Amino acid sequence: MNTFIKSPHASIWLSAEAISLSTKLMVNLQIQQGSQLARMLGVNPLFYNDEAVRIWVQRELNEGLALNHYALTNLETKFLDIMNHYDIPYSL
């Protein structure tokens, strides 16, 4: 994934925190463009990977993910757990 990701502006759907965390998550895990992640993340399959990750991160925040020093690590762990659930080999 390009490390020069242009982040969208915060909106009614995505908070600034979700955008920031999702951008860091995509860079750290080198999430590639495509469309296969939406279903695995429980997001409408019409979304591309980057959009699906942003929506998923916002959902995690809405469901109580603490915005602290460990937020990104917790998201990385949850994402990798989802990949393991679908038997998708994912390593850093």
PDB file of N, CA and C in Angstrom:
ATOM      1  N   MET A   1       0.843  -1.173   0.000  1.00  0.00           N
ATOM      2  CA  MET A   1       0.000   0.000   0.000  1.00  0.00           C
ATOM      3  C   MET A   1       0.879   1.224   0.000  1.00  0.00           C
ATOM      4  N   ASN A   2       0.456   2.196  -0.706  1.00  0.00           N
ATOM      5  CA  ASN A   2       1.178   3.448  -0.784  1.00  0.00           C
ATOM      6  C   ASN A   2       1.207   4.096   0.587  1.00  0.00           C
ATOM      7  N   THR A   3       2.378   4.481   1.053  1.00  0.00           N
ATOM      8  CA  THR A   3       2.481   5.109   2.363  1.00  0.00           C
ATOM      9  C   THR A   3       2.036   6.568   2.336  1.00  0.00           C
ATOM     10  N   PHE A   4       1.728   7.085   1.167  1.00  0.00           N
ATOM     11  CA  PHE A   4       1.241   8.453   1.039  1.00  0.00           C
ATOM     12  C   PHE A   4      -0.264   8.431   0.815  1.00  0.00           C
ATOM     13  N   ILE A   5      -0.967   7.809   1.741  1.00  0.00           N
ATOM     14  CA  ILE A   5      -2.407   7.663   1.645  1.00  0.00           C
ATOM     15  C   ILE A   5      -3.057   9.013   1.895  1.00  0.00           C
ATOM     16  N   LYS A   6      -3.908   9.414   0.994  1.00  0.00           N
ATOM     17  CA  LYS A   6      -4.654  10.651   1.189  1.00  0.00           C
ATOM     18  C   LYS A   6      -5.899  10.320   1.992  1.00  0.00           C
ATOM     19  N   SER A   7      -5.947  10.798   3.194  1.00  0.00           N
ATOM     20  CA  SER A   7      -7.066  10.506   4.074  1.00  0.00           C
ATOM     21  C   SER A   7      -8.250  11.395   3.750  1.00  0.00           C
ATOM     22  N   PRO A   8      -9.445  10.834   3.858  1.00  0.00           N
ATOM     23  CA  PRO A   8     -10.633  11.671   3.688  1.00  0.00           C
ATOM     24  C   PRO A   8     -10.782  12.612   4.874  1.00  0.00           C
ATOM     25  N   HIS A   9     -11.612  13.602   4.730  1.00  0.00           N
ATOM     26  CA  HIS A   9     -11.906  14.504   5.837  1.00  0.00           C
ATOM     27  C   HIS A   9     -12.925  13.852   6.753  1.00  0.00           C
ATOM     28  N   ALA A  10     -12.873  14.226   8.027  1.00  0.00           N
ATOM     29  CA  ALA A  10     -13.864  13.726   8.967  1.00  0.00           C
ATOM     30  C   ALA A  10     -15.252  14.122   8.466  1.00  0.00           C
ATOM     31  N   SER A  11     -16.214  13.281   8.738  1.00  0.00           N
ATOM     32  CA  SER A  11     -17.562  13.528   8.242  1.00  0.00           C
ATOM     33  C   SER A  11     -18.580  13.018   9.249  1.00  0.00           C
ATOM     34  N   ILE A  12     -19.818  13.013   8.844  1.00  0.00           N
ATOM     35  CA  ILE A  12     -20.874  12.479   9.694  1.00  0.00           C
ATOM     36  C   ILE A  12     -20.701  10.971   9.896  1.00  0.00           C
ATOM     37  N   TRP A  13     -20.025  10.293   8.956  1.00  0.00           N
ATOM     38  CA  TRP A  13     -19.860   8.842   9.018  1.00  0.00           C
ATOM     39  C   TRP A  13     -18.544   8.424   9.651  1.00  0.00           C
ATOM     40  N   LEU A  14     -17.502   9.208   9.445  1.00  0.00           N
ATOM     41  CA  LEU A  14     -16.183   8.839   9.945  1.00  0.00           C
ATOM     42  C   LEU A  14     -15.598   9.965  10.792  1.00  0.00           C
ATOM     43  N   SER A  15     -15.211   9.604  12.007  1.00  0.00           N
ATOM     44  CA  SER A  15     -14.583  10.593  12.879  1.00  0.00           C
ATOM     45  C   SER A  15     -13.117  10.771  12.487  1.00  0.00           C
ATOM     46  N   ALA A  16     -12.537  11.854  12.924  1.00  0.00           N
ATOM     47  CA  ALA A  16     -11.114  12.101  12.674  1.00  0.00           C
ATOM     48  C   ALA A  16     -10.274  10.980  13.284  1.00  0.00           C
ATOM     49  N   GLU A  17     -10.687  10.486  14.435  1.00  0.00           N
ATOM     50  CA  GLU A  17      -9.955   9.403  15.100  1.00  0.00           C
ATOM     51  C   GLU A  17      -9.998   8.121  14.278  1.00  0.00           C
ATOM     52  N   ALA A  18     -11.170   7.794  13.726  1.00  0.00           N
ATOM     53  CA  ALA A  18     -11.299   6.591  12.900  1.00  0.00           C
ATOM     54  C   ALA A  18     -10.451   6.701  11.646  1.00  0.00           C
ATOM     55  N   ILE A  19     -10.431   7.867  11.049  1.00  0.00           N
ATOM     56  CA  ILE A  19      -9.624   8.064   9.839  1.00  0.00           C
ATOM     57  C   ILE A  19      -8.149   7.909  10.159  1.00  0.00           C
ATOM     58  N   SER A  20      -7.713   8.534  11.238  1.00  0.00           N
ATOM     59  CA  SER A  20      -6.306   8.447  11.621  1.00  0.00           C
ATOM     60  C   SER A  20      -5.899   7.011  11.945  1.00  0.00           C
ATOM     61  N   LEU A  21      -6.687   6.350  12.776  1.00  0.00           N
ATOM     62  CA  LEU A  21      -6.366   4.967  13.163  1.00  0.00           C
ATOM     63  C   LEU A  21      -6.406   4.021  11.967  1.00  0.00           C
ATOM     64  N   SER A  22      -7.399   4.176  11.109  1.00  0.00           N
ATOM     65  CA  SER A  22      -7.505   3.273   9.961  1.00  0.00           C
ATOM     66  C   SER A  22      -6.348   3.484   8.987  1.00  0.00           C
ATOM     67  N   THR A  23      -5.913   4.712   8.818  1.00  0.00           N
ATOM     68  CA  THR A  23      -4.764   4.975   7.946  1.00  0.00           C
ATOM     69  C   THR A  23      -3.517   4.305   8.500  1.00  0.00           C
ATOM     70  N   LYS A  24      -3.286   4.453   9.798  1.00  0.00           N
ATOM     71  CA  LYS A  24      -2.128   3.813  10.433  1.00  0.00           C
ATOM     72  C   LYS A  24      -2.224   2.292  10.329  1.00  0.00           C
ATOM     73  N   LEU A  25      -3.422   1.763  10.533  1.00  0.00           N
ATOM     74  CA  LEU A  25      -3.634   0.315  10.445  1.00  0.00           C
ATOM     75  C   LEU A  25      -3.305  -0.192   9.043  1.00  0.00           C
ATOM     76  N   MET A  26      -3.790   0.498   8.027  1.00  0.00           N
ATOM     77  CA  MET A  26      -3.543   0.073   6.643  1.00  0.00           C
ATOM     78  C   MET A  26      -2.061   0.129   6.292  1.00  0.00           C
ATOM     79  N   VAL A  27      -1.368   1.134   6.795  1.00  0.00           N
ATOM     80  CA  VAL A  27       0.068   1.247   6.534  1.00  0.00           C
ATOM     81  C   VAL A  27       0.820   0.153   7.284  1.00  0.00           C
ATOM     82  N   ASN A  28       0.540   0.002   8.572  1.00  0.00           N
ATOM     83  CA  ASN A  28       1.250  -0.990   9.391  1.00  0.00           C
ATOM     84  C   ASN A  28       1.061  -2.411   8.881  1.00  0.00           C
ATOM     85  N   LEU A  29      -0.158  -2.735   8.450  1.00  0.00           N
ATOM     86  CA  LEU A  29      -0.440  -4.096   7.992  1.00  0.00           C
ATOM     87  C   LEU A  29      -0.326  -4.243   6.481  1.00  0.00           C
ATOM     88  N   GLN A  30       0.067  -3.178   5.820  1.00  0.00           N
ATOM     89  CA  GLN A  30       0.266  -3.178   4.371  1.00  0.00           C
ATOM     90  C   GLN A  30      -0.959  -3.727   3.650  1.00  0.00           C
ATOM     91  N   ILE A  31      -2.112  -3.202   4.012  1.00  0.00           N
ATOM     92  CA  ILE A  31      -3.368  -3.635   3.407  1.00  0.00           C
ATOM     93  C   ILE A  31      -3.431  -3.096   1.985  1.00  0.00           C
ATOM     94  N   GLN A  32      -3.620  -4.000   1.066  1.00  0.00           N
ATOM     95  CA  GLN A  32      -3.632  -3.655  -0.354  1.00  0.00           C
ATOM     96  C   GLN A  32      -5.032  -3.268  -0.815  1.00  0.00           C
ATOM     97  N   GLN A  33      -5.067  -2.541  -1.924  1.00  0.00           N
ATOM     98  CA  GLN A  33      -6.349  -2.184  -2.524  1.00  0.00           C
ATOM     99  C   GLN A  33      -7.021  -3.449  -3.060  1.00  0.00           C
ATOM    100  N   GLY A  34      -8.278  -3.457  -3.092  1.00  0.00           N
ATOM    101  CA  GLY A  34      -9.053  -4.595  -3.548  1.00  0.00           C
ATOM    102  C   GLY A  34     -10.438  -4.491  -2.958  1.00  0.00           C
ATOM    103  N   SER A  35     -11.156  -5.591  -2.962  1.00  0.00           N
ATOM    104  CA  SER A  35     -12.521  -5.552  -2.439  1.00  0.00           C
ATOM    105  C   SER A  35     -12.877  -6.768  -1.600  1.00  0.00           C
ATOM    106  N   GLN A  36     -11.912  -7.584  -1.267  1.00  0.00           N
ATOM    107  CA  GLN A  36     -12.217  -8.822  -0.562  1.00  0.00           C
ATOM    108  C   GLN A  36     -12.385  -8.657   0.950  1.00  0.00           C
ATOM    109  N   LEU A  37     -11.955  -7.566   1.540  1.00  0.00           N
ATOM    110  CA  LEU A  37     -12.009  -7.437   2.994  1.00  0.00           C
ATOM    111  C   LEU A  37     -13.387  -7.068   3.537  1.00  0.00           C
ATOM    112  N   ALA A  38     -14.204  -6.422   2.748  1.00  0.00           N
ATOM    113  CA  ALA A  38     -15.483  -5.912   3.249  1.00  0.00           C
ATOM    114  C   ALA A  38     -16.326  -6.998   3.912  1.00  0.00           C
ATOM    115  N   ARG A  39     -16.513  -8.101   3.241  1.00  0.00           N
ATOM    116  CA  ARG A  39     -17.342  -9.180   3.818  1.00  0.00           C
ATOM    117  C   ARG A  39     -16.737  -9.707   5.108  1.00  0.00           C
ATOM    118  N   MET A  40     -15.416  -9.888   5.109  1.00  0.00           N
ATOM    119  CA  MET A  40     -14.771 -10.429   6.305  1.00  0.00           C
ATOM    120  C   MET A  40     -14.887  -9.486   7.493  1.00  0.00           C
ATOM    121  N   LEU A  41     -14.909  -8.188   7.212  1.00  0.00           N
ATOM    122  CA  LEU A  41     -15.020  -7.198   8.281  1.00  0.00           C
ATOM    123  C   LEU A  41     -16.464  -6.879   8.633  1.00  0.00           C
ATOM    124  N   GLY A  42     -17.409  -7.550   7.970  1.00  0.00           N
ATOM    125  CA  GLY A  42     -18.817  -7.328   8.251  1.00  0.00           C
ATOM    126  C   GLY A  42     -19.340  -6.015   7.705  1.00  0.00           C
ATOM    127  N   VAL A  43     -18.744  -5.587   6.591  1.00  0.00           N
ATOM    128  CA  VAL A  43     -19.107  -4.322   5.957  1.00  0.00           C
ATOM    129  C   VAL A  43     -19.757  -4.646   4.613  1.00  0.00           C
ATOM    130  N   ASN A  44     -20.619  -3.787   4.142  1.00  0.00           N
ATOM    131  CA  ASN A  44     -21.257  -3.975   2.848  1.00  0.00           C
ATOM    132  C   ASN A  44     -20.192  -4.266   1.786  1.00  0.00           C
ATOM    133  N   PRO A  45     -20.359  -5.344   1.011  1.00  0.00           N
ATOM    134  CA  PRO A  45     -19.325  -5.753   0.060  1.00  0.00           C
ATOM    135  C   PRO A  45     -19.123  -4.802  -1.119  1.00  0.00           C
ATOM    136  N   LEU A  46     -19.892  -3.753  -1.212  1.00  0.00           N
ATOM    137  CA  LEU A  46     -19.648  -2.806  -2.297  1.00  0.00           C
ATOM    138  C   LEU A  46     -18.447  -1.904  -2.018  1.00  0.00           C
ATOM    139  N   PHE A  47     -17.936  -1.925  -0.784  1.00  0.00           N
ATOM    140  CA  PHE A  47     -16.806  -1.077  -0.420  1.00  0.00           C
ATOM    141  C   PHE A  47     -15.468  -1.722  -0.754  1.00  0.00           C
ATOM    142  N   TYR A  48     -14.538  -0.898  -1.177  1.00  0.00           N
ATOM    143  CA  TYR A  48     -13.162  -1.342  -1.398  1.00  0.00           C
ATOM    144  C   TYR A  48     -12.479  -1.513  -0.046  1.00  0.00           C
ATOM    145  N   ASN A  49     -11.334  -2.176  -0.052  1.00  0.00           N
ATOM    146  CA  ASN A  49     -10.631  -2.486   1.191  1.00  0.00           C
ATOM    147  C   ASN A  49     -10.409  -1.263   2.077  1.00  0.00           C
ATOM    148  N   ASP A  50      -9.907  -0.175   1.502  1.00  0.00           N
ATOM    149  CA  ASP A  50      -9.619   0.994   2.329  1.00  0.00           C
ATOM    150  C   ASP A  50     -10.890   1.561   2.960  1.00  0.00           C
ATOM    151  N   GLU A  51     -11.962   1.595   2.204  1.00  0.00           N
ATOM    152  CA  GLU A  51     -13.232   2.080   2.730  1.00  0.00           C
ATOM    153  C   GLU A  51     -13.765   1.140   3.806  1.00  0.00           C
ATOM    154  N   ALA A  52     -13.666  -0.155   3.547  1.00  0.00           N
ATOM    155  CA  ALA A  52     -14.147  -1.153   4.507  1.00  0.00           C
ATOM    156  C   ALA A  52     -13.381  -1.063   5.819  1.00  0.00           C
ATOM    157  N   VAL A  53     -12.074  -0.880   5.741  1.00  0.00           N
ATOM    158  CA  VAL A  53     -11.262  -0.771   6.956  1.00  0.00           C
ATOM    159  C   VAL A  53     -11.671   0.475   7.735  1.00  0.00           C
ATOM    160  N   ARG A  54     -11.863   1.584   7.050  1.00  0.00           N
ATOM    161  CA  ARG A  54     -12.268   2.821   7.738  1.00  0.00           C
ATOM    162  C   ARG A  54     -13.614   2.648   8.437  1.00  0.00           C
ATOM    163  N   ILE A  55     -14.565   2.024   7.765  1.00  0.00           N
ATOM    164  CA  ILE A  55     -15.889   1.796   8.355  1.00  0.00           C
ATOM    165  C   ILE A  55     -15.779   0.839   9.538  1.00  0.00           C
ATOM    166  N   TRP A  56     -14.979  -0.212   9.389  1.00  0.00           N
ATOM    167  CA  TRP A  56     -14.796  -1.182  10.464  1.00  0.00           C
ATOM    168  C   TRP A  56     -14.176  -0.518  11.695  1.00  0.00           C
ATOM    169  N   VAL A  57     -13.167   0.320  11.484  1.00  0.00           N
ATOM    170  CA  VAL A  57     -12.531   1.013  12.603  1.00  0.00           C
ATOM    171  C   VAL A  57     -13.541   1.938  13.285  1.00  0.00           C
ATOM    172  N   GLN A  58     -14.338   2.659  12.504  1.00  0.00           N
ATOM    173  CA  GLN A  58     -15.363   3.526  13.105  1.00  0.00           C
ATOM    174  C   GLN A  58     -16.338   2.693  13.925  1.00  0.00           C
ATOM    175  N   ARG A  59     -16.720   1.536  13.407  1.00  0.00           N
ATOM    176  CA  ARG A  59     -17.631   0.656  14.145  1.00  0.00           C
ATOM    177  C   ARG A  59     -16.991   0.200  15.459  1.00  0.00           C
ATOM    178  N   GLU A  60     -15.718  -0.159  15.407  1.00  0.00           N
ATOM    179  CA  GLU A  60     -15.021  -0.569  16.634  1.00  0.00           C
ATOM    180  C   GLU A  60     -15.012   0.567  17.662  1.00  0.00           C
ATOM    181  N   LEU A  61     -14.774   1.788  17.207  1.00  0.00           N
ATOM    182  CA  LEU A  61     -14.808   2.938  18.116  1.00  0.00           C
ATOM    183  C   LEU A  61     -16.211   3.135  18.677  1.00  0.00           C
ATOM    184  N   ASN A  62     -17.219   3.012  17.831  1.00  0.00           N
ATOM    185  CA  ASN A  62     -18.600   3.171  18.278  1.00  0.00           C
ATOM    186  C   ASN A  62     -18.986   2.122  19.305  1.00  0.00           C
ATOM    187  N   GLU A  63     -18.373   0.938  19.195  1.00  0.00           N
ATOM    188  CA  GLU A  63     -18.695  -0.159  20.110  1.00  0.00           C
ATOM    189  C   GLU A  63     -17.841  -0.144  21.373  1.00  0.00           C
ATOM    190  N   GLY A  64     -17.021   0.902  21.540  1.00  0.00           N
ATOM    191  CA  GLY A  64     -16.317   1.058  22.805  1.00  0.00           C
ATOM    192  C   GLY A  64     -14.811   0.875  22.787  1.00  0.00           C
ATOM    193  N   LEU A  65     -14.201   0.742  21.621  1.00  0.00           N
ATOM    194  CA  LEU A  65     -12.741   0.658  21.583  1.00  0.00           C
ATOM    195  C   LEU A  65     -12.167   1.908  22.233  1.00  0.00           C
ATOM    196  N   ALA A  66     -11.337   1.717  23.237  1.00  0.00           N
ATOM    197  CA  ALA A  66     -10.756   2.848  23.962  1.00  0.00           C
ATOM    198  C   ALA A  66      -9.735   3.572  23.088  1.00  0.00           C
ATOM    199  N   LEU A  67      -9.831   4.868  23.076  1.00  0.00           N
ATOM    200  CA  LEU A  67      -8.860   5.699  22.357  1.00  0.00           C
ATOM    201  C   LEU A  67      -7.706   5.992  23.311  1.00  0.00           C
ATOM    202  N   ASN A  68      -6.762   5.076  23.336  1.00  0.00           N
ATOM    203  CA  ASN A  68      -5.600   5.250  24.200  1.00  0.00           C
ATOM    204  C   ASN A  68      -4.357   4.777  23.445  1.00  0.00           C
ATOM    205  N   HIS A  69      -3.280   4.639  24.166  1.00  0.00           N
ATOM    206  CA  HIS A  69      -1.994   4.250  23.574  1.00  0.00           C
ATOM    207  C   HIS A  69      -2.060   2.879  22.889  1.00  0.00           C
ATOM    208  N   TYR A  70      -3.015   2.051  23.283  1.00  0.00           N
ATOM    209  CA  TYR A  70      -3.109   0.682  22.768  1.00  0.00           C
ATOM    210  C   TYR A  70      -4.157   0.502  21.670  1.00  0.00           C
ATOM    211  N   ALA A  71      -4.836   1.556  21.284  1.00  0.00           N
ATOM    212  CA  ALA A  71      -5.931   1.441  20.318  1.00  0.00           C
ATOM    213  C   ALA A  71      -5.473   0.807  19.014  1.00  0.00           C
ATOM    214  N   LEU A  72      -4.358   1.268  18.476  1.00  0.00           N
ATOM    215  CA  LEU A  72      -3.879   0.727  17.206  1.00  0.00           C
ATOM    216  C   LEU A  72      -3.470  -0.736  17.357  1.00  0.00           C
ATOM    217  N   THR A  73      -2.791  -1.059  18.431  1.00  0.00           N
ATOM    218  CA  THR A  73      -2.388  -2.449  18.680  1.00  0.00           C
ATOM    219  C   THR A  73      -3.622  -3.337  18.813  1.00  0.00           C
ATOM    220  N   ASN A  74      -4.636  -2.863  19.508  1.00  0.00           N
ATOM    221  CA  ASN A  74      -5.867  -3.636  19.660  1.00  0.00           C
ATOM    222  C   ASN A  74      -6.551  -3.859  18.313  1.00  0.00           C
ATOM    223  N   LEU A  75      -6.567  -2.828  17.467  1.00  0.00           N
ATOM    224  CA  LEU A  75      -7.156  -2.980  16.137  1.00  0.00           C
ATOM    225  C   LEU A  75      -6.366  -3.966  15.288  1.00  0.00           C
ATOM    226  N   GLU A  76      -5.051  -3.895  15.349  1.00  0.00           N
ATOM    227  CA  GLU A  76      -4.214  -4.830  14.597  1.00  0.00           C
ATOM    228  C   GLU A  76      -4.499  -6.265  15.029  1.00  0.00           C
ATOM    229  N   THR A  77      -4.598  -6.479  16.331  1.00  0.00           N
ATOM    230  CA  THR A  77      -4.880  -7.818  16.861  1.00  0.00           C
ATOM    231  C   THR A  77      -6.238  -8.313  16.394  1.00  0.00           C
ATOM    232  N   LYS A  78      -7.260  -7.451  16.467  1.00  0.00           N
ATOM    233  CA  LYS A  78      -8.602  -7.841  16.019  1.00  0.00           C
ATOM    234  C   LYS A  78      -8.615  -8.155  14.528  1.00  0.00           C
ATOM    235  N   PHE A  79      -7.937  -7.331  13.745  1.00  0.00           N
ATOM    236  CA  PHE A  79      -7.889  -7.551  12.304  1.00  0.00           C
ATOM    237  C   PHE A  79      -7.218  -8.890  11.990  1.00  0.00           C
ATOM    238  N   LEU A  80      -6.086  -9.161  12.624  1.00  0.00           N
ATOM    239  CA  LEU A  80      -5.382 -10.419  12.382  1.00  0.00           C
ATOM    240  C   LEU A  80      -6.203 -11.616  12.851  1.00  0.00           C
ATOM    241  N   ASP A  81      -6.950 -11.455  13.934  1.00  0.00           N
ATOM    242  CA  ASP A  81      -7.843 -12.532  14.395  1.00  0.00           C
ATOM    243  C   ASP A  81      -8.912 -12.831  13.344  1.00  0.00           C
ATOM    244  N   ILE A  82      -9.438 -11.790  12.717  1.00  0.00           N
ATOM    245  CA  ILE A  82     -10.434 -11.986  11.655  1.00  0.00           C
ATOM    246  C   ILE A  82      -9.808 -12.727  10.478  1.00  0.00           C
ATOM    247  N   MET A  83      -8.604 -12.343  10.100  1.00  0.00           N
ATOM    248  CA  MET A  83      -7.917 -13.016   8.990  1.00  0.00           C
ATOM    249  C   MET A  83      -7.689 -14.490   9.330  1.00  0.00           C
ATOM    250  N   ASN A  84      -7.285 -14.766  10.563  1.00  0.00           N
ATOM    251  CA  ASN A  84      -7.080 -16.153  10.990  1.00  0.00           C
ATOM    252  C   ASN A  84      -8.385 -16.936  10.972  1.00  0.00           C
ATOM    253  N   HIS A  85      -9.476 -16.302  11.360  1.00  0.00           N
ATOM    254  CA  HIS A  85     -10.784 -16.956  11.351  1.00  0.00           C
ATOM    255  C   HIS A  85     -11.139 -17.445   9.932  1.00  0.00           C
ATOM    256  N   TYR A  86     -10.769 -16.670   8.933  1.00  0.00           N
ATOM    257  CA  TYR A  86     -11.053 -17.025   7.545  1.00  0.00           C
ATOM    258  C   TYR A  86      -9.912 -17.816   6.906  1.00  0.00           C
ATOM    259  N   ASP A  87      -8.976 -18.280   7.742  1.00  0.00           N
ATOM    260  CA  ASP A  87      -7.826 -19.068   7.274  1.00  0.00           C
ATOM    261  C   ASP A  87      -7.031 -18.348   6.192  1.00  0.00           C
ATOM    262  N   ILE A  88      -6.912 -17.047   6.352  1.00  0.00           N
ATOM    263  CA  ILE A  88      -6.106 -16.260   5.432  1.00  0.00           C
ATOM    264  C   ILE A  88      -4.763 -16.015   6.090  1.00  0.00           C
ATOM    265  N   PRO A  89      -3.705 -16.564   5.513  1.00  0.00           N
ATOM    266  CA  PRO A  89      -2.391 -16.356   6.108  1.00  0.00           C
ATOM    267  C   PRO A  89      -2.010 -14.877   6.010  1.00  0.00           C
ATOM    268  N   TYR A  90      -1.733 -14.293   7.124  1.00  0.00           N
ATOM    269  CA  TYR A  90      -1.394 -12.877   7.153  1.00  0.00           C
ATOM    270  C   TYR A  90      -0.262 -12.714   8.144  1.00  0.00           C
ATOM    271  N   SER A  91       0.839 -12.258   7.655  1.00  0.00           N
ATOM    272  CA  SER A  91       1.978 -12.047   8.555  1.00  0.00           C
ATOM    273  C   SER A  91       2.558 -10.675   8.305  1.00  0.00           C
ATOM    274  N   LEU A  92       3.191 -10.163   9.300  1.00  0.00           N
ATOM    275  CA  LEU A  92       3.807  -8.841   9.191  1.00  0.00           C
ATOM    276  C   LEU A  92       5.254  -8.961   8.797  1.00  0.00           C
TER     277      LEU A  92
END
